[in-house]
XYZ file of C-alpha atoms in Angstrom:
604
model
C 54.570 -35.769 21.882
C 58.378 -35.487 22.577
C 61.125 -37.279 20.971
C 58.074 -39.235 18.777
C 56.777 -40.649 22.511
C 53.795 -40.065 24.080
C 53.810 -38.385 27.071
C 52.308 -40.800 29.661
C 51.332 -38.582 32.947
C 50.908 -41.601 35.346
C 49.560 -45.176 34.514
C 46.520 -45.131 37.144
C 43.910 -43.082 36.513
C 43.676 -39.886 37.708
C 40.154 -39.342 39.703
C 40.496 -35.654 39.980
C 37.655 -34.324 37.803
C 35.215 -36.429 39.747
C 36.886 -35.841 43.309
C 40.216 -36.145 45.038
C 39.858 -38.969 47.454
C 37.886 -41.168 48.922
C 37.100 -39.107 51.804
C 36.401 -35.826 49.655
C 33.848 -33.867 52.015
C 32.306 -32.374 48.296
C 31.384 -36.070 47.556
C 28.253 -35.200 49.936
C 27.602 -31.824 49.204
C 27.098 -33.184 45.388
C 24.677 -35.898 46.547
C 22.599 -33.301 48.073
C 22.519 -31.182 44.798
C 21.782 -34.504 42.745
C 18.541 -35.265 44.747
C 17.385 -31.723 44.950
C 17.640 -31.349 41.027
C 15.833 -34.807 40.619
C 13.474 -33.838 43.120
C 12.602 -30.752 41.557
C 11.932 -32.258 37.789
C 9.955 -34.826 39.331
C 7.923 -32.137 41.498
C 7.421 -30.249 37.969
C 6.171 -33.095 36.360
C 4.319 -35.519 38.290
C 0.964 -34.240 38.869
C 1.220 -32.303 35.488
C 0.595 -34.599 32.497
C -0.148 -32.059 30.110
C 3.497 -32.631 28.068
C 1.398 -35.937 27.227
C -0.498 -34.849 24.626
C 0.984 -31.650 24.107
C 3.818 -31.497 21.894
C 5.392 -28.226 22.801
C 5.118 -28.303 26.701
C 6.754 -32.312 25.439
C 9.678 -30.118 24.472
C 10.090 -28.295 27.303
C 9.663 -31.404 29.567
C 12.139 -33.345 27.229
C 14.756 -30.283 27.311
C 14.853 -30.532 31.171
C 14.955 -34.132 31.466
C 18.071 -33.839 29.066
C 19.774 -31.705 30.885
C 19.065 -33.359 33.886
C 20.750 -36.831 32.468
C 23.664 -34.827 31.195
C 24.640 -32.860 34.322
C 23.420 -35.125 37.362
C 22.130 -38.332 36.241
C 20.704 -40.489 39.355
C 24.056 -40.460 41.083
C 26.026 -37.606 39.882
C 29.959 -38.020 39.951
C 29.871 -39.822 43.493
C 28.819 -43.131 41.660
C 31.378 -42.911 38.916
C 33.336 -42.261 41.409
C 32.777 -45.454 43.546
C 32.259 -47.956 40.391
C 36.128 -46.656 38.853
C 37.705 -46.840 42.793
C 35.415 -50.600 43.302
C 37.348 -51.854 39.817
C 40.350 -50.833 40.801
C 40.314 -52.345 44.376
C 37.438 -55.037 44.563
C 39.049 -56.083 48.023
C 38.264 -52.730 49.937
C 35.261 -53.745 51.867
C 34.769 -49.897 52.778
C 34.810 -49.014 49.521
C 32.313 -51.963 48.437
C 29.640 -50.644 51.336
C 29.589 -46.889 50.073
C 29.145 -48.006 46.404
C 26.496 -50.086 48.087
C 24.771 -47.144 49.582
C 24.979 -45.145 46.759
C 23.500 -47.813 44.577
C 20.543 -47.628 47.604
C 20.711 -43.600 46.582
C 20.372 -43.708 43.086
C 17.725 -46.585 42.909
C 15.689 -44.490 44.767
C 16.270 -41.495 42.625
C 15.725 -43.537 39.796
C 12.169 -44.834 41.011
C 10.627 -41.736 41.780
C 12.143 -40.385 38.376
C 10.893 -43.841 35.696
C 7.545 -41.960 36.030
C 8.305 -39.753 33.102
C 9.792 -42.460 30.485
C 6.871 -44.749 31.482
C 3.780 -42.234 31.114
C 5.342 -41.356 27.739
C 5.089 -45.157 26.529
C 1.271 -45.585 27.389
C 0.528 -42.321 25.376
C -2.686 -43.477 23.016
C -0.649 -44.470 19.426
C -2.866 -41.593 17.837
C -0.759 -38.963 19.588
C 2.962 -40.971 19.725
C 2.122 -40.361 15.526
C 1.662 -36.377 16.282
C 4.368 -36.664 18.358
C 6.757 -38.082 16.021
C 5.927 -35.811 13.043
C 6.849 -33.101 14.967
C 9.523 -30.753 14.040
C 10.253 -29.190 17.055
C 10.609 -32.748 18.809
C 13.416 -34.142 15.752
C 15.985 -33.908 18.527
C 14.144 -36.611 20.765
C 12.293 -38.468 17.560
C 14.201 -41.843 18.131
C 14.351 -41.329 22.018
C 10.116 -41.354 21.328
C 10.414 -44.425 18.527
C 11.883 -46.512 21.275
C 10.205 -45.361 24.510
C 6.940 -46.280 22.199
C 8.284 -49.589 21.403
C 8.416 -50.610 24.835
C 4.999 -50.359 26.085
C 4.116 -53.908 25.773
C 6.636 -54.731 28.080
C 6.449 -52.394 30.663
C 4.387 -53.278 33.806
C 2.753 -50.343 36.086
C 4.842 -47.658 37.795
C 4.482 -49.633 41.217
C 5.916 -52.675 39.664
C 8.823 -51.195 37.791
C 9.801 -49.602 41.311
C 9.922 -52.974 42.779
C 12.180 -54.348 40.231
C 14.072 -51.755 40.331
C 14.829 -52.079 43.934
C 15.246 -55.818 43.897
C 17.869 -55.802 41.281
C 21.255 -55.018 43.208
C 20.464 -57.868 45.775
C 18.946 -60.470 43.587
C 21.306 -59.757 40.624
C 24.666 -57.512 41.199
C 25.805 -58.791 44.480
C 25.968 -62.162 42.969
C 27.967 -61.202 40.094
C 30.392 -59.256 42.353
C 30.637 -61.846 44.497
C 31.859 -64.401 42.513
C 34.383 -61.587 40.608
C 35.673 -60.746 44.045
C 36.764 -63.980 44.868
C 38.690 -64.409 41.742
C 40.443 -61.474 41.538
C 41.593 -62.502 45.539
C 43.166 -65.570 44.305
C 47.041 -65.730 43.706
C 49.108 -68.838 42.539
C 52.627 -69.251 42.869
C 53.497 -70.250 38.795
C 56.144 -70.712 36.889
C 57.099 -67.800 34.640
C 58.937 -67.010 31.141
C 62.377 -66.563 32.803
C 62.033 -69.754 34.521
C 61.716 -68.924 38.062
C 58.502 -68.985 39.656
C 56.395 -65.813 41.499
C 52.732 -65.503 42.639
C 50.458 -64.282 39.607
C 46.485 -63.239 39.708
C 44.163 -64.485 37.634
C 44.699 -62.057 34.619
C 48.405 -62.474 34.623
C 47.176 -66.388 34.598
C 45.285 -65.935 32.055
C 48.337 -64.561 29.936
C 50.544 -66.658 30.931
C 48.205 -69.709 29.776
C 49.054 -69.101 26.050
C 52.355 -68.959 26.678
C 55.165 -70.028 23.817
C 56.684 -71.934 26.071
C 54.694 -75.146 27.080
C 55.760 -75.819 30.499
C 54.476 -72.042 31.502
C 51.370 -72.009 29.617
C 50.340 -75.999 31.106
C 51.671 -74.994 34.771
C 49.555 -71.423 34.661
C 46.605 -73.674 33.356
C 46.742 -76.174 35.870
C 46.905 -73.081 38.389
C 43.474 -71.653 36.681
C 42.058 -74.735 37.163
C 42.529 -75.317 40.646
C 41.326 -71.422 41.070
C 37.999 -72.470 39.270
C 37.941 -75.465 41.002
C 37.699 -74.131 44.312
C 34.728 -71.580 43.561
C 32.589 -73.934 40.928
C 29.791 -74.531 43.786
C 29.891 -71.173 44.470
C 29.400 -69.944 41.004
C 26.661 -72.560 40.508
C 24.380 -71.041 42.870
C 25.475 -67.374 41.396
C 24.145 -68.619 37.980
C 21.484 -69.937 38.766
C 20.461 -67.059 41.029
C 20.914 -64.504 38.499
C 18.955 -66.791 35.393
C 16.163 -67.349 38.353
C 16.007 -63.499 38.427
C 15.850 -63.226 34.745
C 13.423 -65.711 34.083
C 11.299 -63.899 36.775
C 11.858 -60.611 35.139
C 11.320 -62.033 31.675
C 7.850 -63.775 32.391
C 6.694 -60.206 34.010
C 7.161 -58.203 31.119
C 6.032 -61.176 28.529
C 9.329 -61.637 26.439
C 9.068 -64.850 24.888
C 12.667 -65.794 24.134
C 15.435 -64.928 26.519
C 16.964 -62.819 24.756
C 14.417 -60.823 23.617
C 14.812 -58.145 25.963
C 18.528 -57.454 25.118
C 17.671 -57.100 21.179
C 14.750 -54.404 22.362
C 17.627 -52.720 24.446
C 19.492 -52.603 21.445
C 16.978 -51.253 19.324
C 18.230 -54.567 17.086
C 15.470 -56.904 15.544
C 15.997 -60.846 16.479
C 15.642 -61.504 13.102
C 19.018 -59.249 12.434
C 20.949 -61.923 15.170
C 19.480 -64.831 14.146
C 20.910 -64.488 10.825
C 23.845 -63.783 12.105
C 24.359 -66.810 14.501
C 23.262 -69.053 12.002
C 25.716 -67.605 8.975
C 28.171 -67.572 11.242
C 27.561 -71.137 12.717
C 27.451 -72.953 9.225
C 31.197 -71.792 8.917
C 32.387 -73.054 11.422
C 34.933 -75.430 9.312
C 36.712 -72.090 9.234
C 38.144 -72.295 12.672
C 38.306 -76.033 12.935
C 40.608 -75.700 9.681
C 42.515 -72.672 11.779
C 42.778 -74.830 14.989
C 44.096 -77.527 12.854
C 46.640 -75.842 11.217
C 47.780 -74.250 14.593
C 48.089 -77.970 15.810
C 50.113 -78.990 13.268
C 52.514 -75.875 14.079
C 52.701 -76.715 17.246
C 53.629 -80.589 16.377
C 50.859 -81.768 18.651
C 47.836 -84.133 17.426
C 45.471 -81.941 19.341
C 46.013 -78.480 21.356
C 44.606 -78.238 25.129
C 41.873 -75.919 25.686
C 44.120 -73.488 26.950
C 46.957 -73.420 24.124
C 44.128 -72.365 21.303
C 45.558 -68.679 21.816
C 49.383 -69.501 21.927
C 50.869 -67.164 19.893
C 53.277 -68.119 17.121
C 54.567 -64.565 16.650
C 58.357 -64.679 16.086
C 59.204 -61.146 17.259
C 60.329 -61.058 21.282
C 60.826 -57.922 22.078
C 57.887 -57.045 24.572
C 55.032 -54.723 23.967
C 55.836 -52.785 26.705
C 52.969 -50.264 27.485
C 55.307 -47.147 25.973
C 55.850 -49.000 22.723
C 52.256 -49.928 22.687
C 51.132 -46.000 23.035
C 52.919 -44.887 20.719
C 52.478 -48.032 17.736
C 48.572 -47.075 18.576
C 49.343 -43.541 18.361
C 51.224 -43.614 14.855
C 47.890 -45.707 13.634
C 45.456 -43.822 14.898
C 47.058 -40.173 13.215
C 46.991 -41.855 9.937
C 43.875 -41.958 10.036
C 42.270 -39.181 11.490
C 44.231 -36.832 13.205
C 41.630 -36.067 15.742
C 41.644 -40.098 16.941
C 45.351 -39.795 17.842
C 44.680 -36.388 19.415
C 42.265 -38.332 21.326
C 44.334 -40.713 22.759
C 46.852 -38.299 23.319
C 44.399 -36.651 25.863
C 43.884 -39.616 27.687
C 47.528 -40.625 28.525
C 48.160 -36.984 29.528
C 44.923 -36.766 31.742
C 45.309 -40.151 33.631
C 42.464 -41.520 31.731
C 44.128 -44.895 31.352
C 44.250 -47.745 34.578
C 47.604 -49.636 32.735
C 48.659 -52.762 34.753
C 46.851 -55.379 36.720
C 47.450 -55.979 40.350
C 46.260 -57.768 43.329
C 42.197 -56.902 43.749
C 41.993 -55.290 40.354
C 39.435 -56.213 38.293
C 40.311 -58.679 35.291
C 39.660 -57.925 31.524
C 39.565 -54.236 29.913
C 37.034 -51.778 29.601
C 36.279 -48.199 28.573
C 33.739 -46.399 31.121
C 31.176 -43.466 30.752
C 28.438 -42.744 32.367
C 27.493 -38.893 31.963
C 27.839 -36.660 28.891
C 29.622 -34.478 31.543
C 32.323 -36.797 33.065
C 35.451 -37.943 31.733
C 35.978 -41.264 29.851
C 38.145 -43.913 31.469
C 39.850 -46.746 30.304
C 41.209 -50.219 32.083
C 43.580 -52.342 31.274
C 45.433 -54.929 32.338
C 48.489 -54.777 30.672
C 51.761 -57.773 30.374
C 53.225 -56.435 27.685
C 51.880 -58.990 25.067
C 51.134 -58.374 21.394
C 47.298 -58.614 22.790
C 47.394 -55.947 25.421
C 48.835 -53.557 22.384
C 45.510 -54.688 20.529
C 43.323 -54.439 23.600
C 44.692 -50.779 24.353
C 43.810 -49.972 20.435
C 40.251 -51.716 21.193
C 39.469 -50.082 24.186
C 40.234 -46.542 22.452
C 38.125 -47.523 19.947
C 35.400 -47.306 22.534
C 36.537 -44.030 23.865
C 36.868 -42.445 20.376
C 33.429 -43.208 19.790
C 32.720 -41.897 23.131
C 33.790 -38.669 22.573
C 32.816 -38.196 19.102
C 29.186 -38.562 20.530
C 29.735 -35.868 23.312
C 30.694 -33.533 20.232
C 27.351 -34.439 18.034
C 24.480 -35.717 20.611
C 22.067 -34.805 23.203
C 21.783 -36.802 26.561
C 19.072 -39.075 25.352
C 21.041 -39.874 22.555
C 24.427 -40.059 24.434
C 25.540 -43.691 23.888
C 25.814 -46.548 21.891
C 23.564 -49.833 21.350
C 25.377 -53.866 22.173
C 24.876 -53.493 18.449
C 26.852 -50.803 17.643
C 29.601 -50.403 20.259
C 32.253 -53.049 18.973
C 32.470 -52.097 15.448
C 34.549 -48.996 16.900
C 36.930 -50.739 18.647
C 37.766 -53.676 16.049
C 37.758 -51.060 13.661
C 40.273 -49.559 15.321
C 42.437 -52.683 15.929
C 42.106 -54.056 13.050
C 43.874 -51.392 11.846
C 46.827 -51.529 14.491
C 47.715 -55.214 13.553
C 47.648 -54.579 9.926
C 50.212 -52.061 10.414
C 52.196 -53.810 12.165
C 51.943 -56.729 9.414
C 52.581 -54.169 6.841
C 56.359 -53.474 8.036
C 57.016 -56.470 8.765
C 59.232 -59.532 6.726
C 57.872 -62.861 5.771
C 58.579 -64.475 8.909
C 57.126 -61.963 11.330
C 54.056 -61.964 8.820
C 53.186 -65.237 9.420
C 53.420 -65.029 13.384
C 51.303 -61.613 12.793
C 48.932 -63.926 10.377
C 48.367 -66.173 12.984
C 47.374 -64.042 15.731
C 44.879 -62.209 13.672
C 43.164 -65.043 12.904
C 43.424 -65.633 16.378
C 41.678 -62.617 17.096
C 39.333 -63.038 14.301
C 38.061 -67.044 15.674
C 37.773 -65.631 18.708
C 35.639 -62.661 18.082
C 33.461 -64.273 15.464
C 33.282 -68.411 16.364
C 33.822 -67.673 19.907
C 31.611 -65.309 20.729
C 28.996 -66.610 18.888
C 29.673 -70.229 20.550
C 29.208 -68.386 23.517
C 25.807 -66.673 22.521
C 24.368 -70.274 21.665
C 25.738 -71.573 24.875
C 23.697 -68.771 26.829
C 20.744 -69.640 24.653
C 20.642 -73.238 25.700
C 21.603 -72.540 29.447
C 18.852 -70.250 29.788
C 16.167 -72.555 28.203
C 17.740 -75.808 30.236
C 17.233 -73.409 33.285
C 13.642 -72.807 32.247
C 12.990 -75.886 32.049
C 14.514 -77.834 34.962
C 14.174 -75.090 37.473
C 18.406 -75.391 38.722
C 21.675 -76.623 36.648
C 24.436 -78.224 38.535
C 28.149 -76.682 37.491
C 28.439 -80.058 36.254
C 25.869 -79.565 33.809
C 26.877 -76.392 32.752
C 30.311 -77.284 31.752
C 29.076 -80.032 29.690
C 26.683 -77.305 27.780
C 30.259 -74.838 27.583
C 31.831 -77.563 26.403
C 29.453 -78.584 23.631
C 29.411 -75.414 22.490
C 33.310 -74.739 22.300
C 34.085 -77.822 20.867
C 31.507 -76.744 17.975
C 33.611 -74.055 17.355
C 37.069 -75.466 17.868
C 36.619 -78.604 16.667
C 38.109 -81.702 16.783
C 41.960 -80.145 16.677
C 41.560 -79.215 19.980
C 40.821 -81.036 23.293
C 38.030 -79.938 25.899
C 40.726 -80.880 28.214
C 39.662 -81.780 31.843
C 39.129 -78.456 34.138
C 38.224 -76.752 30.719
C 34.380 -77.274 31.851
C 34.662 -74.524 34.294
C 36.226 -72.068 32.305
C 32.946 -70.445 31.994
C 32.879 -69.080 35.441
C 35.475 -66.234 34.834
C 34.055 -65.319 31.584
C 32.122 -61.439 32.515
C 30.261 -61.354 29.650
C 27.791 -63.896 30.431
C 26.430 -61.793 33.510
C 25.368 -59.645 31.301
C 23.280 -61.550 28.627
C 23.629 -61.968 25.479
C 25.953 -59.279 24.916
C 28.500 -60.979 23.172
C 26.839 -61.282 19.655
C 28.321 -57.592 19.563
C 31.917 -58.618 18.946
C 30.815 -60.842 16.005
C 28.480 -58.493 14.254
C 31.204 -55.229 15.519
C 33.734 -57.149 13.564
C 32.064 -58.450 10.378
C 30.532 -54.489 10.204
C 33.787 -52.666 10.784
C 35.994 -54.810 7.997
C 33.055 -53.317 5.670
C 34.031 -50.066 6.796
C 37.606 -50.759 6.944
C 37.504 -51.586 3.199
C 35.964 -48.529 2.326
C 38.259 -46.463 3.786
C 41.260 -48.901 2.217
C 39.424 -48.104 -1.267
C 39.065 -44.472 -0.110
C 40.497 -42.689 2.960
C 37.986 -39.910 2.639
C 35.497 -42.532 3.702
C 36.876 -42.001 7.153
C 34.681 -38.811 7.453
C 31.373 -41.525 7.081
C 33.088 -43.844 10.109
C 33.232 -40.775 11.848
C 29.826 -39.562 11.087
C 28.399 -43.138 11.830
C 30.606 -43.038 15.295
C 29.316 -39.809 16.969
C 25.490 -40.968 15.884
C 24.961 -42.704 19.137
C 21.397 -43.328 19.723
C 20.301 -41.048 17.434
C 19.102 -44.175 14.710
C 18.675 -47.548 14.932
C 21.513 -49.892 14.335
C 19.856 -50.966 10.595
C 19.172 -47.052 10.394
C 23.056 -46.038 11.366
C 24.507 -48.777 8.956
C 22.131 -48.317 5.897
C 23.084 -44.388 5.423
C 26.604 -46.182 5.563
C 25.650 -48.671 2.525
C 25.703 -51.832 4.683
C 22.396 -54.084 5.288
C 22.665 -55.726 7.696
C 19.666 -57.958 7.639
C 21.425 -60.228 4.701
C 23.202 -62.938 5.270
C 25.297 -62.359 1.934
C 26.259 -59.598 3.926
C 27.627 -61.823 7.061
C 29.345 -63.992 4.336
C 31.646 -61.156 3.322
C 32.931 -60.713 6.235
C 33.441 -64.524 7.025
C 35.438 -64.586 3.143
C 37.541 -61.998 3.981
C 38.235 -64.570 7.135
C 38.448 -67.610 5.000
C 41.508 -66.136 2.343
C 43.311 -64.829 5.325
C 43.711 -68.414 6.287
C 44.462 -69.505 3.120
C 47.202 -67.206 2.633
C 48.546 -68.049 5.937
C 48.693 -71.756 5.480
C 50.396 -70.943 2.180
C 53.034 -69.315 3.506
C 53.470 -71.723 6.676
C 53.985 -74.307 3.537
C 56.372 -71.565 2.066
C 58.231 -71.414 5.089
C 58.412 -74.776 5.561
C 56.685 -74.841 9.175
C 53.779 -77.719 8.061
């Protein structure tokens, strides 16, 4: 740091560990090295199935396969590569065919390699119990636990192949389809000085909760003609890619749709079901917060789109330097090596900052290889938000590299479970600075927009897990859902949440179609439980900043446990739903004190 800034070496990221351009001739050369070095474990181990029953050649088979995964995966850097260049231009058709080929690439790669993963779950159960008693196999133990708990759901190596090689067409170009044409779209839209100027859809997005009503209505009525246009198309996307699930699902024998994502997870259904329901019996907690933001607003009800307006009184802009550094400050008190971490990151070109035309929407923090770098995208407009989104995101890549310190390949990762109780760990912890120096007036805008973040990562995203529920089983059984159909099960399910404060205003029934997470299933129960678990941990550490060491012991575990496993060394069960309630307490006073001090400040 210099003058107490961050240094900030560009705000795109910098590609340069993986390769320097698009046309790099070593991009091929590396290819060629990838297949021989898959081609050469799978010539080793195909026709010789004696690391089946015996645990020491296991070990030797295991080591390889580890080191395989951790160097050269199925795609090497090119794929990174191509994925990072794809989200930051989804418009470059060139680009989009040699991800495509190298998808083609690594399928293939990955077929002739699934041998080894699924001869090791049809071992007889007499010898997965040698196995897993085995000292000199610890390392791999959990890898084992789960590649055992699979075998009732995986169907013969022929089959696998064919699903393999069937998922890219009948599942990922849909999604990127419909995520193309979005991010294409521009509107010309009034802005916060008053003029107006063409904005994409994230920009939209931002600019849809808005202090100023005129903005926030106009950039709404702009997202709605945007979702509008591509409703038919994202109908047939949806029901395409549930068609392909259900498919998938009835193969393998899971009988609840979501089944498969809690056995990815290495989470028991039982675990989320509690959770969904503790969460969904309090939901008078957000229709009290929605009301109370209604009355602030002097409005009977709040549009769909104004439930995130912010109420904060500060106006100076988090611009992305002030946001670095506010993270920064956080992040040193408490650990040293987090803040060192993001100081890394902004001095490599780890970070994608601002959004532009093609970019892709939302934020996200990438790995794929124990061996590559970590990146992060953003798309920032120098709201409050984007300073918590950068904090969230780097919660992610903490946690990231805290595993490449501690874990193996096979344990290099984290669980749906597991991965958001980094990152609103380490948010949290960035807005309750900020509320910390802050006088009564800017506490109460700061208040509001953690409970903002708080409905939405709780009641939201578990609205949104009981909305996939029931458009999965009204898929199942009617065979195809019309968009029309599927907004009225969004909007059931928001207004459950939201309640009767605020209006499921007309257009809000196809807000579902730029919402990411629902491509991918069931992930978003992750924010809720992330949250709930991390202000457990963020209390111990309040109560005792030496518990920091046990966060950071619990965030470079990676796959290493289970989830329950991981949490219980901790001293948090997770199966309870006393447990759940904490959390949703800690929720509850906040909004107490808030509407106590609205009163105080005589805004209600």
């Amino acid at each position: 740091m210099k003058n107490n800034k961050l240094f900030i070496k560009q705000n795109t990221w910098d590609l340069s560990p993986l390769f320097s351009s698009d046309k790099d001739p070593k991009i091929l050369k590396q290819r060629e090295v990838v297949e021989q070095q898959n081609k050469k474990f799978v010539s080793k181990w195909m026709k010789n199935e004696k690391y089946l029953s015996d645990p020491k050649l296991l070990k030797t088979a295991l080591d390889e396969y580890e080191k395989l995964l951790s160097i050269f995966g199925t795609s090497g850097n090119e794929g990174y590569y191509l994925w990072l260049r794809t989200m930051q231009d989804q418009l470059d058709t060139e680009l989009k065919a040699h991800f495509a080929k190298m998808l083609d690439f690594s399928n293939r790669l990955e077929n002739e390699l699934q041998f080894f993963t699924l001869r090791l779950s049809k071992i007889d159960k007499k010898i997965q119990k040698v196995f897993l008693e085995d000292k000199q196999l610890l390392p791999y133990k959990h890898f084992l636990e789960k590649i055992f708990r699979t075998a009732d759901y995986v169907l013969s190596e022929k089959e696998e192949k064919i699903l393999k090689l069937k998922s890219d067409p009948s599942y990922a170009k849909w999604t990127q389809m419909v995520s193309s044409f979005i991010s294409k779209e521009e509107k010309n839209t009034l802005t916060e000085s008053g003029g107006y100027e063409k904005k994409n859809l994230d920009e939209l997005l931002s600019l849809s909760s808005s202090k100023k009503k005129k903005v926030r209505d106009n950039a709404a009525k702009n997202l709605n003609e945007i979702f509008e246009k591509v409703k038919e198309i994202a109908e047939a996307e949806m029901n395409a890619i549930m068609a392909n699930k259900k498919i998938d699902d009835e193969l393998r024998g899971f009988s609840r749709p979501d089944a498969s994502r809690h056995l990815d997870d290495d989470i028991q259904s039982e675990i989320v079901d509690v959770l969904l329901a503790t969460v969904s019996k309090r939901n008078t907690i957000s229709h009290k917060f929605y009301a109370l933001k209604a009355k602030l607003l002097h409005v009977k009800k709040l549009a769909y789109h104004e439930r995130n307006v912010e109420l904060i009184t500060e106006e100076k802009p988090y611009a992305f330097q002030r946001s670095a550094d506010l993270v920064y400050h956080v992040f040193k008190k408490l650990d040293s090596e987090f803040a060192n971490i993001l100081e890394s990151f902004l001095a490599n070109g780890q970070i994608d900052v601002f959004p532009h035309k093609g970019k892709r929407g939302g934020a996200f923090c990438s790995y794929w290889l124990p061996s590559q770098p970590t990146y992060v995208l953003l798309n920032h407009t120098n709201k409050l938000h984007d300073t918590l989104t950068l904090a969230h995101e780097m919660g992610h890549g903490i946690n990231n590299e805290l595993m490449k310190q501690k874990q193996n390949a096979l344990n290099f990762g984290t669980t749906t479970a597991t991965a958001e109780c980094a990152s609103t760990f380490m948010e949290d912890f960035v807005l309750q600075e900020i509320l910390s120096s802050s006088d009564e007036e800017t506490q109460f805008g700061l208040m509001m927009t953690k409970l903002d973040s708080d409905i939405s990562t709780v009641f939201r995203q578990v609205a949104c897990y009981l909305f996939e529920q029931e458009l999965h089983s009204t898929f199942k059984e009617k065979g195809y859902i019309s968009y029309k159909e599927i907004g009225e099960i969004f909007q059931k399910h928001m207004f459950s949440y939201m309640g009767p404060a605020v209006e499921q205003s007309i257009g809000s029934e196809n807000w579902w179609i730029h919402w990411h997470h629902i491509r991918t299933f069931f992930y978003v129960y992750s924010y809720a439980s992330g949250l709930l678990i991390s202000k457990s941990l963020q209390n111990a550490v309040k109560r005792d900043p030496s518990f920091i060491n046990k966060v950071k012991k619990f965030l470079s575990a990676g796959l290493s446990e289970s989830p329950k496993d991981i949490f219980k060394n901790l001293g948090v069960d997770i199966a309870t739903e006393t447990f759940w309630n904490k959390g949703l307490d800690e929720i509850e006073t906040l909004l107490i004190d808030t509407e106590k001090l609205a009163k105080k400040l005589n805004k209600i």
